[in-house]
PDB file of C-alpha atoms in Angstrom:
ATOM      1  CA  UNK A   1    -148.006 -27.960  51.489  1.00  0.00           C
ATOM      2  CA  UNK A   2    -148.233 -23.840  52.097  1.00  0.00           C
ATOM      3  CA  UNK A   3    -144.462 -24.430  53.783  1.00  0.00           C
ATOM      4  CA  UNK A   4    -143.754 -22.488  57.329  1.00  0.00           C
ATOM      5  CA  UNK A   5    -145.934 -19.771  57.763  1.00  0.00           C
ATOM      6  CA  UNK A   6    -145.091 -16.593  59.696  1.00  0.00           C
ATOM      7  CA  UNK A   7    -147.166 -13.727  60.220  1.00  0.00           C
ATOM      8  CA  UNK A   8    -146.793 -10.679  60.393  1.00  0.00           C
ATOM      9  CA  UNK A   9    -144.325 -10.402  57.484  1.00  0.00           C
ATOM     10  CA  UNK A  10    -143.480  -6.658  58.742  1.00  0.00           C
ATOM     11  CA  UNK A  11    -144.074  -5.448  62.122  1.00  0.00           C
ATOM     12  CA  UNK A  12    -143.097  -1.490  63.163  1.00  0.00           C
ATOM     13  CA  UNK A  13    -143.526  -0.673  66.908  1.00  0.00           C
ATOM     14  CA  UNK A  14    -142.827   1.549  69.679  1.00  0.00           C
ATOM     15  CA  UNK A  15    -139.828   0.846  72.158  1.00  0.00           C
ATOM     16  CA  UNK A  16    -141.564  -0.314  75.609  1.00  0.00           C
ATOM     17  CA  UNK A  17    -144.277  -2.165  73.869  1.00  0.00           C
ATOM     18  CA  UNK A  18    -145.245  -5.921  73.492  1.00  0.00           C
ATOM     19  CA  UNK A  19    -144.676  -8.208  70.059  1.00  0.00           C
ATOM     20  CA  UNK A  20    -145.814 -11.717  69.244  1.00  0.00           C
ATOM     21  CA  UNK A  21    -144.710 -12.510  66.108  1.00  0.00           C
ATOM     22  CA  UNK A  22    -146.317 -15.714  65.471  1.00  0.00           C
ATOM     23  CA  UNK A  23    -145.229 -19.413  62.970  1.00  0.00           C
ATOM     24  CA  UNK A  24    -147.097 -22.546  61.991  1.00  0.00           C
ATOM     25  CA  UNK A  25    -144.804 -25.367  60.975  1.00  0.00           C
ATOM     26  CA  UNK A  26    -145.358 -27.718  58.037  1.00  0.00           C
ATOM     27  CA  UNK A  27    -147.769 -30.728  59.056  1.00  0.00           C
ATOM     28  CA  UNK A  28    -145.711 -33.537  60.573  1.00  0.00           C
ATOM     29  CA  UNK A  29    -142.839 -31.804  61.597  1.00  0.00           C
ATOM     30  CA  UNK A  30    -141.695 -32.470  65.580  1.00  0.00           C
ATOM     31  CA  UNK A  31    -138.771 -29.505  65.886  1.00  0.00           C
ATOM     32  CA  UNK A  32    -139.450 -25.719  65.446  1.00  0.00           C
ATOM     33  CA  UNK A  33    -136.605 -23.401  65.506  1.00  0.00           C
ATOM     34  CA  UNK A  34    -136.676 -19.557  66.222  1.00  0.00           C
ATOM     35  CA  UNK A  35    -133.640 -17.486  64.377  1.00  0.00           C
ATOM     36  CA  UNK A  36    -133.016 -13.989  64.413  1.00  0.00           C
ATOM     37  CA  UNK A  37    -130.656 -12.277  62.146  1.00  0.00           C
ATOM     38  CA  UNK A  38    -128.960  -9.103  61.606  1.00  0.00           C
ATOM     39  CA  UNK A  39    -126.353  -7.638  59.474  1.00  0.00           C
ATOM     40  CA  UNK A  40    -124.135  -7.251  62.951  1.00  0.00           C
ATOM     41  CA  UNK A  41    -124.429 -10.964  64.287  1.00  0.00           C
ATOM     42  CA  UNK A  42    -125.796 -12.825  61.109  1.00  0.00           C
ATOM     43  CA  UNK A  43    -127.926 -15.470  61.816  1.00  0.00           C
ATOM     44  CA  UNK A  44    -128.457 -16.932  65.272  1.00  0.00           C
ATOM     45  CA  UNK A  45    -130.361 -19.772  66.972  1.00  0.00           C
ATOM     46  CA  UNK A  46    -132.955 -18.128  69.780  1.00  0.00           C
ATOM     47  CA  UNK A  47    -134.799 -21.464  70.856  1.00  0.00           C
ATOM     48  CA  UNK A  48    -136.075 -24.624  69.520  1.00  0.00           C
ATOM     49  CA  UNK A  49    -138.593 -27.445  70.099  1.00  0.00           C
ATOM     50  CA  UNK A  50    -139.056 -31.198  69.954  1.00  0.00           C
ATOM     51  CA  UNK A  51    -142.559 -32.705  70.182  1.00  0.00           C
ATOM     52  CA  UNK A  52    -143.448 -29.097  71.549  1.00  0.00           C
ATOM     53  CA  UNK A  53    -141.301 -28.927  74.620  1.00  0.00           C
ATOM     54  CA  UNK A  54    -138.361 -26.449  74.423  1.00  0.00           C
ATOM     55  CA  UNK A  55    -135.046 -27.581  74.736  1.00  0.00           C
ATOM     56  CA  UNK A  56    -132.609 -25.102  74.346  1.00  0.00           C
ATOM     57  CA  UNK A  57    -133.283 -21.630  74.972  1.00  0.00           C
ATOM     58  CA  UNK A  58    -130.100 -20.625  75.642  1.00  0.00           C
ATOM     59  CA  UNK A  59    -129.595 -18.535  72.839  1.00  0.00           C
ATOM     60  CA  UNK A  60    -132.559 -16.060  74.062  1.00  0.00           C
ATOM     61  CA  UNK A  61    -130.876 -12.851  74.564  1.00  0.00           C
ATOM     62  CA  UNK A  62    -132.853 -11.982  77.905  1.00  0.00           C
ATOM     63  CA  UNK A  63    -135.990 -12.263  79.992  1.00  0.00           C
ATOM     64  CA  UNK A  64    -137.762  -9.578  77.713  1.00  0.00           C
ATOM     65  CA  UNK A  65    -137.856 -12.990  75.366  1.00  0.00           C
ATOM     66  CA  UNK A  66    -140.095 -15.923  75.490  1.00  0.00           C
ATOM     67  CA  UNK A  67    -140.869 -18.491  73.354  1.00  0.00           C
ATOM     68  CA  UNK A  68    -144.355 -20.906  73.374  1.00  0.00           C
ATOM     69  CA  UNK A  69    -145.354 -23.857  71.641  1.00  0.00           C
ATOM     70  CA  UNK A  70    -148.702 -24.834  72.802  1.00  0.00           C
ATOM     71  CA  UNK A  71    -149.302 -27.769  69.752  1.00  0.00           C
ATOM     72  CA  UNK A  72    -147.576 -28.930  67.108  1.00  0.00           C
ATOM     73  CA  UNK A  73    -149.332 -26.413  64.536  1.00  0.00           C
ATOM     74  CA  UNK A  74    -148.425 -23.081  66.960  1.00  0.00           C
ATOM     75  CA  UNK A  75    -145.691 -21.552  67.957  1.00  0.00           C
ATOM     76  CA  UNK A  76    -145.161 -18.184  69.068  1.00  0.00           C
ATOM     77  CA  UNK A  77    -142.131 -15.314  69.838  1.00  0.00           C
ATOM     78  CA  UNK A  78    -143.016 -12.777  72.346  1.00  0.00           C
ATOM     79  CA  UNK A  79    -140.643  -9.640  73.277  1.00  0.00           C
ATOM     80  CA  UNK A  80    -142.297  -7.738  76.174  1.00  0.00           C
ATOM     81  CA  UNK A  81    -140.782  -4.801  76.250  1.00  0.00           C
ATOM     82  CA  UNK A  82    -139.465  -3.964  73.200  1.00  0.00           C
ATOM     83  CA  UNK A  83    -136.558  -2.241  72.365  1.00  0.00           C
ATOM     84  CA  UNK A  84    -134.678  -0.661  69.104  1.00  0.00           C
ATOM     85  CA  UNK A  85    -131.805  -3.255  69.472  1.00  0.00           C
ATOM     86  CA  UNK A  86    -134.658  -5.897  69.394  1.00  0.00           C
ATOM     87  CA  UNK A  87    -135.121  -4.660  65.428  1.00  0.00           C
ATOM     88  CA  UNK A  88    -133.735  -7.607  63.277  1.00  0.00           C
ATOM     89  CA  UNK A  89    -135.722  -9.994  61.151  1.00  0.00           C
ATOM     90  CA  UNK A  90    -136.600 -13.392  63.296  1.00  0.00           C
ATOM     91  CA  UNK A  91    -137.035 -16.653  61.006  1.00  0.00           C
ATOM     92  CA  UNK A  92    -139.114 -19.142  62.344  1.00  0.00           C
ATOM     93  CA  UNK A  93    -137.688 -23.277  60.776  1.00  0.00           C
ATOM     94  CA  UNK A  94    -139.390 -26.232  60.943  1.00  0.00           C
ATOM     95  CA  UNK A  95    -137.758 -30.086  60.573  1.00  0.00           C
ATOM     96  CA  UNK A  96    -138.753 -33.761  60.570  1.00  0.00           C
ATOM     97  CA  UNK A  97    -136.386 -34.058  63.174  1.00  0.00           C
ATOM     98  CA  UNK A  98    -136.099 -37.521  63.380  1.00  0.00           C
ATOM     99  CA  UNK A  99    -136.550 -40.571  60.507  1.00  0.00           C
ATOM    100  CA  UNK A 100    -134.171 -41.114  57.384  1.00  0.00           C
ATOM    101  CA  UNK A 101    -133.634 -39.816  54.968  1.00  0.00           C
ATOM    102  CA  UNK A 102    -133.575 -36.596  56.343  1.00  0.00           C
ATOM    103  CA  UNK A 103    -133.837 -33.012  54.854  1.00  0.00           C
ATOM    104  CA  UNK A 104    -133.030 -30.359  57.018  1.00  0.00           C
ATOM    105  CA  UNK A 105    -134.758 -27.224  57.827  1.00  0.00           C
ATOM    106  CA  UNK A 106    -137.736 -25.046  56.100  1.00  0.00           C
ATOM    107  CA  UNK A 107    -137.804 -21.793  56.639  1.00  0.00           C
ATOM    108  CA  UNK A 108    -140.592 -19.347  57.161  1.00  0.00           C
ATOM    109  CA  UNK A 109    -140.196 -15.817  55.068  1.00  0.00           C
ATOM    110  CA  UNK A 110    -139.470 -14.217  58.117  1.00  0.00           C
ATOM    111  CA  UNK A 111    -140.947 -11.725  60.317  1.00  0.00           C
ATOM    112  CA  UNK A 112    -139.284  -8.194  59.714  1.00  0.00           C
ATOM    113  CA  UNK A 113    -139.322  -6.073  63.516  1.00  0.00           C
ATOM    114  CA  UNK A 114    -138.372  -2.400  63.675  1.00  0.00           C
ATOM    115  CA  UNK A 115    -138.539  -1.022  66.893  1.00  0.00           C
ATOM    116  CA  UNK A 116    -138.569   3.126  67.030  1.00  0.00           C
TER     117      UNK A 116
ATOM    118  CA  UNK B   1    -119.436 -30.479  68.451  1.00  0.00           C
ATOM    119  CA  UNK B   2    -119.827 -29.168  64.867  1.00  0.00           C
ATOM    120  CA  UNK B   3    -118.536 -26.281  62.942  1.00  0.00           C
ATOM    121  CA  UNK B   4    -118.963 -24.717  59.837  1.00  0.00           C
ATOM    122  CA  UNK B   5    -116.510 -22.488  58.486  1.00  0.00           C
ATOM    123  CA  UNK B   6    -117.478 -20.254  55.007  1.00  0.00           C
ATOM    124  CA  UNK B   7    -113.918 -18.558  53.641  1.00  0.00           C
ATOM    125  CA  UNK B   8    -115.165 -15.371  52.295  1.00  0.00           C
ATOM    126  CA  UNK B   9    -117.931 -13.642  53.708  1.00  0.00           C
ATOM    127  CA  UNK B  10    -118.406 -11.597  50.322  1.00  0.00           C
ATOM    128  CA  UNK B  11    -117.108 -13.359  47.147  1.00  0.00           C
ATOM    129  CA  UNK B  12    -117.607 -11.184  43.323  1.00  0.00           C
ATOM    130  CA  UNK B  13    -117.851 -12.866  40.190  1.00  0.00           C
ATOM    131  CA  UNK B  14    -118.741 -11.973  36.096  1.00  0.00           C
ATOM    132  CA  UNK B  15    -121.575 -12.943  34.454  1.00  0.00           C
ATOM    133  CA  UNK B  16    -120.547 -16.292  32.712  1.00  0.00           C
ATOM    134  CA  UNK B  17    -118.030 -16.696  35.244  1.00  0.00           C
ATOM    135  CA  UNK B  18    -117.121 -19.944  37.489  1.00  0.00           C
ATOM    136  CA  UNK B  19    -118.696 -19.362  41.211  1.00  0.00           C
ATOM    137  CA  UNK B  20    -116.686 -20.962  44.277  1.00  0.00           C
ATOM    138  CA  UNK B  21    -117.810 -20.783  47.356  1.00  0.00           C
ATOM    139  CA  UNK B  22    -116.066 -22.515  49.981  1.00  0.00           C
ATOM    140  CA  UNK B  23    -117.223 -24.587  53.114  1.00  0.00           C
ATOM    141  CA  UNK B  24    -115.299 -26.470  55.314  1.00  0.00           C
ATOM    142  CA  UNK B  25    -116.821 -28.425  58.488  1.00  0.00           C
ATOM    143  CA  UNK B  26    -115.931 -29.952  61.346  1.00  0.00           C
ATOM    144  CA  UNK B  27    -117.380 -33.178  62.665  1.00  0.00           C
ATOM    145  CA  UNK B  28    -116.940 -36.523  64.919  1.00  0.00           C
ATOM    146  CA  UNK B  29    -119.808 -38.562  63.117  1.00  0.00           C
ATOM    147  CA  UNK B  30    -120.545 -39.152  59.868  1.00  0.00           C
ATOM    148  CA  UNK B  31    -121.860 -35.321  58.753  1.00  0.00           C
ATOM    149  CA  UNK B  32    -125.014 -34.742  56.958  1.00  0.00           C
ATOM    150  CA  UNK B  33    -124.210 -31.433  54.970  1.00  0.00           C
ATOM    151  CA  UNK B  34    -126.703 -28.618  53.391  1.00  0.00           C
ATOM    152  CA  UNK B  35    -126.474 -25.470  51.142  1.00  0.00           C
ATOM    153  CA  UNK B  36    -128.926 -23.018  52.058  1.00  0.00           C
ATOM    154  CA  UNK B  37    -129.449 -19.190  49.923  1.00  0.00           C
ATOM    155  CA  UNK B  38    -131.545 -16.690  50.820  1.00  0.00           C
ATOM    156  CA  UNK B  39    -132.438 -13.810  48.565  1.00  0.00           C
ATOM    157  CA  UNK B  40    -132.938 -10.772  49.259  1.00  0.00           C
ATOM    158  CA  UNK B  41    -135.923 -10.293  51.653  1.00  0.00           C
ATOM    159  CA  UNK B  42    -136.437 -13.862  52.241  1.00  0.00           C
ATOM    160  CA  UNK B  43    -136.218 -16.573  53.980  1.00  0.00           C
ATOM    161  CA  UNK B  44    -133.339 -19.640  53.693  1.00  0.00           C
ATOM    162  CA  UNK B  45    -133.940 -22.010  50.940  1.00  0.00           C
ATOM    163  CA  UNK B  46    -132.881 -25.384  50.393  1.00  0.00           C
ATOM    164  CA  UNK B  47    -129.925 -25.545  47.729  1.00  0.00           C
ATOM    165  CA  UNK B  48    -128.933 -28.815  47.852  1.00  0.00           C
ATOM    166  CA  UNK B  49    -127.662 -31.541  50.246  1.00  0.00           C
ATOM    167  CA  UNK B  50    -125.630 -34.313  50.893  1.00  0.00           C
ATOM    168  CA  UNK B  51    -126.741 -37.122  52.984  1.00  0.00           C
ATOM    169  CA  UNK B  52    -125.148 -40.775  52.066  1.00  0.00           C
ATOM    170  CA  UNK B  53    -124.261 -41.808  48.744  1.00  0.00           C
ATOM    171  CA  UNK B  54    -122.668 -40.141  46.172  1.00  0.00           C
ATOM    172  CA  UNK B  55    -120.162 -37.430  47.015  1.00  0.00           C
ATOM    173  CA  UNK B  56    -121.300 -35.186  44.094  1.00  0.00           C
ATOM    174  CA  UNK B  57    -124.668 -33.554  44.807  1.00  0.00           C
ATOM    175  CA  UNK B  58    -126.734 -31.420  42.223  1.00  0.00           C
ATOM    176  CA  UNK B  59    -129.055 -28.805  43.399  1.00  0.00           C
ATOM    177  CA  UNK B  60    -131.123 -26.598  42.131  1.00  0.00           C
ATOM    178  CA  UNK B  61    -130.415 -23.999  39.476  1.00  0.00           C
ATOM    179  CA  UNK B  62    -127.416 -25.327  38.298  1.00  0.00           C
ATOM    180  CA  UNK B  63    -125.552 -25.573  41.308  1.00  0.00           C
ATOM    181  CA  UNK B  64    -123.402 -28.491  42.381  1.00  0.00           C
ATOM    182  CA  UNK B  65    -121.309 -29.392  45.602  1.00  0.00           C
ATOM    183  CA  UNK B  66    -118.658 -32.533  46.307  1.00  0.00           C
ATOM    184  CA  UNK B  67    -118.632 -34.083  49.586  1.00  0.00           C
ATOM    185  CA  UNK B  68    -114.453 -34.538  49.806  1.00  0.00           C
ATOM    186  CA  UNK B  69    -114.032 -36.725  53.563  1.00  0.00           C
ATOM    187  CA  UNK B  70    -110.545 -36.162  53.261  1.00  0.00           C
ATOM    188  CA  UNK B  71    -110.144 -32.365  53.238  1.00  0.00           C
ATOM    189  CA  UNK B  72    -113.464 -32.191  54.947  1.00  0.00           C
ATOM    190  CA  UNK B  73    -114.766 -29.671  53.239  1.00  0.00           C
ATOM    191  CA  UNK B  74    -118.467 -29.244  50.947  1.00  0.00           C
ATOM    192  CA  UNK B  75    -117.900 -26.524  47.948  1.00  0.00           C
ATOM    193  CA  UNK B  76    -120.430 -24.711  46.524  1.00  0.00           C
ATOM    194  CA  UNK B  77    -120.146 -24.214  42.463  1.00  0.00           C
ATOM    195  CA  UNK B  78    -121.816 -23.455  39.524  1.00  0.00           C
ATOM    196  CA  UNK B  79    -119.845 -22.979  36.106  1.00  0.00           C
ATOM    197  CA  UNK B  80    -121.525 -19.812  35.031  1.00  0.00           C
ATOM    198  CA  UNK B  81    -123.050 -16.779  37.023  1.00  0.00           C
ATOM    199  CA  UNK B  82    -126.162 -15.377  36.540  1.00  0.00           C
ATOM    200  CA  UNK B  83    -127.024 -12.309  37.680  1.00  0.00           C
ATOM    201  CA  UNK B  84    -130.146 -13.858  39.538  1.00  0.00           C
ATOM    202  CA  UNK B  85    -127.739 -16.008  41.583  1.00  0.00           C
ATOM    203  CA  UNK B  86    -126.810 -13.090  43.357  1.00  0.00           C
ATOM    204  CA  UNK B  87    -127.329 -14.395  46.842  1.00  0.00           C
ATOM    205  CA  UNK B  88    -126.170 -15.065  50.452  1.00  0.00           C
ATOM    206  CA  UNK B  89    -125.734 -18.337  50.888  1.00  0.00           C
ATOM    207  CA  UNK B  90    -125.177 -20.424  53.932  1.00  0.00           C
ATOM    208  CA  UNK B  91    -123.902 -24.249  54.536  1.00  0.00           C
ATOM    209  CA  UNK B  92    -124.588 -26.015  57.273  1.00  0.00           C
ATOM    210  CA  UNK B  93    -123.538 -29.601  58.725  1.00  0.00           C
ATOM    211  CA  UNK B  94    -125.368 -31.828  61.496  1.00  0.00           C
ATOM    212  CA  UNK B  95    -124.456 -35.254  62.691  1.00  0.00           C
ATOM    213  CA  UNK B  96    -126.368 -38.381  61.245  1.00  0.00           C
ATOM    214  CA  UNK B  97    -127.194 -39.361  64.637  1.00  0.00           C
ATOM    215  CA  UNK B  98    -129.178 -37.923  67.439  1.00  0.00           C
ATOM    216  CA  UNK B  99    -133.411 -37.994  67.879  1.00  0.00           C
ATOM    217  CA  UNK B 100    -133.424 -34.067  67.063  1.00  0.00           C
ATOM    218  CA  UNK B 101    -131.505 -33.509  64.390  1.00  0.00           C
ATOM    219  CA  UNK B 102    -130.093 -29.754  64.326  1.00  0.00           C
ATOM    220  CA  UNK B 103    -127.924 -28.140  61.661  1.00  0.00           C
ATOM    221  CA  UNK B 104    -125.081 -25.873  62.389  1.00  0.00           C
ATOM    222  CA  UNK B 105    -124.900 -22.898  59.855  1.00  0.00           C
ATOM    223  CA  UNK B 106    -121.733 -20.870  58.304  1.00  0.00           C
ATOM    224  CA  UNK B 107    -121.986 -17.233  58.663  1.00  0.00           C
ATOM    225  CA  UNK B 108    -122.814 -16.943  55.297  1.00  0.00           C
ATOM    226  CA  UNK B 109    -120.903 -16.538  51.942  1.00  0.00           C
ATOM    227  CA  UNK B 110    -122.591 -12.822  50.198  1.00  0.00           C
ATOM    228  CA  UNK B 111    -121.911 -13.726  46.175  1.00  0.00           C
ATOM    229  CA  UNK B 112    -122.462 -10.798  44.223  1.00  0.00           C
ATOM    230  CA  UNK B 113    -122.919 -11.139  40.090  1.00  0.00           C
ATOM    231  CA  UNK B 114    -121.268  -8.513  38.001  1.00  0.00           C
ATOM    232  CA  UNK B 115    -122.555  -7.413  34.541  1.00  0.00           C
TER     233      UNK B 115
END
């Protein structure tokens, strides 16, 4: 199994314009989990997924956020517009959810933003 | 609800030396309980976890934790520090019940290995 895959690894825009930083989960997996973390707030939940279908998204800082999840191998992280506060790097889990035993999240490497 | 709390957010040891790193959680069920560490420029990694069963868990690279009910609390330790265990390292607890589990992490635990 290749594990969660995020692309880009590094992403460098201009403040004002659009990212999609993008995550397939490991096969099998039914929740998805979008993180972002900084050295000022550490690491916290943005939105997550079961069966596809968002179910919290109350960590989303504001509207300039959205989150998709159009199948169970795609998920995406769109900031429209960006900003330099937005910089951070924005993990991307994925979990069996339900079942026993169970074994928590895998992470993705990450997608690293900087916004100038 | 659950909690996680990591005493010391940066803890320095020797090479050779004991590492401690200290979790205690808050729960109403039964908690499942997990030590993540991320290295530099990467992404979380699974250290080890406790689940049912026995209290002591082994994880990877050397690292061990004891589920202890009564104080509620999961340490992290390894006997001797290497220098590649330099780390942030994260536990987190969820519930045993539920149809999507979710884990709530610490704020993290920075260990750094001197020479």
């Amino acid at each position: 199994d290749a594990g969660v895959i995020q692309s880009p690894r590094h992403e460098v825009t201009e403040m004002g314009q659009e990212v999609t930083l993008r995550c397939k989960p490991i096969s099998g997996h039914n929740s998805l989990f979008w993180y972002r973390q900084t050295m000022m707030r550490g690491l916290e939940l943005l939105i997550y997924f079961n069966n596809n279908v968002p179910i919290d998204d109350s960590g989303m800082p504001e509207d300039r956020f959205s989150a998709k999840m159009p199948n169970a191998s795609f998920s995406t992280l769109k900031i429209q517009p960006s900003e330099p506060r937005d910089s951070a790097v924005y993990f991307c889990a994925s979990s069996s959810g339900q079942g026993a035993p169970w074994y928590g999240y895998t992470f993705g490497s990450g997608t690293r933003l900087t916004v100038v | 609800a659950q909690s996680v709390t990591q005493l010391g957010s940066h803890v320095s040891v020797s090479e050779g030396a004991l590492v401690l790193l200290r979790c205690n959680y808050s729960s109403s069920v039964p908690p499942y309980l997990f030590w993540y560490v991320q290295y530099p420029n990467q992404g979380l990694q699974l250290l080890l976890k406790y689940t049912t069963g026995a209290t002591l868990v082994k994880g990877i690279n050397g690292f061990e934790a004891e589920f202890k009910k009564s104080e509620t609390s999961f340490h992290l330790t390894k006997p001797s520090a290497h220098m590649s265990d330099a780390a942030e390292y994260f536990c987190a607890v969820s519930d045993q019940a539920g149809s999507a589990r979710q884990l709530t992490f610490g704020s993290g635990t920075q260990l750094t290995v001197l020479p």
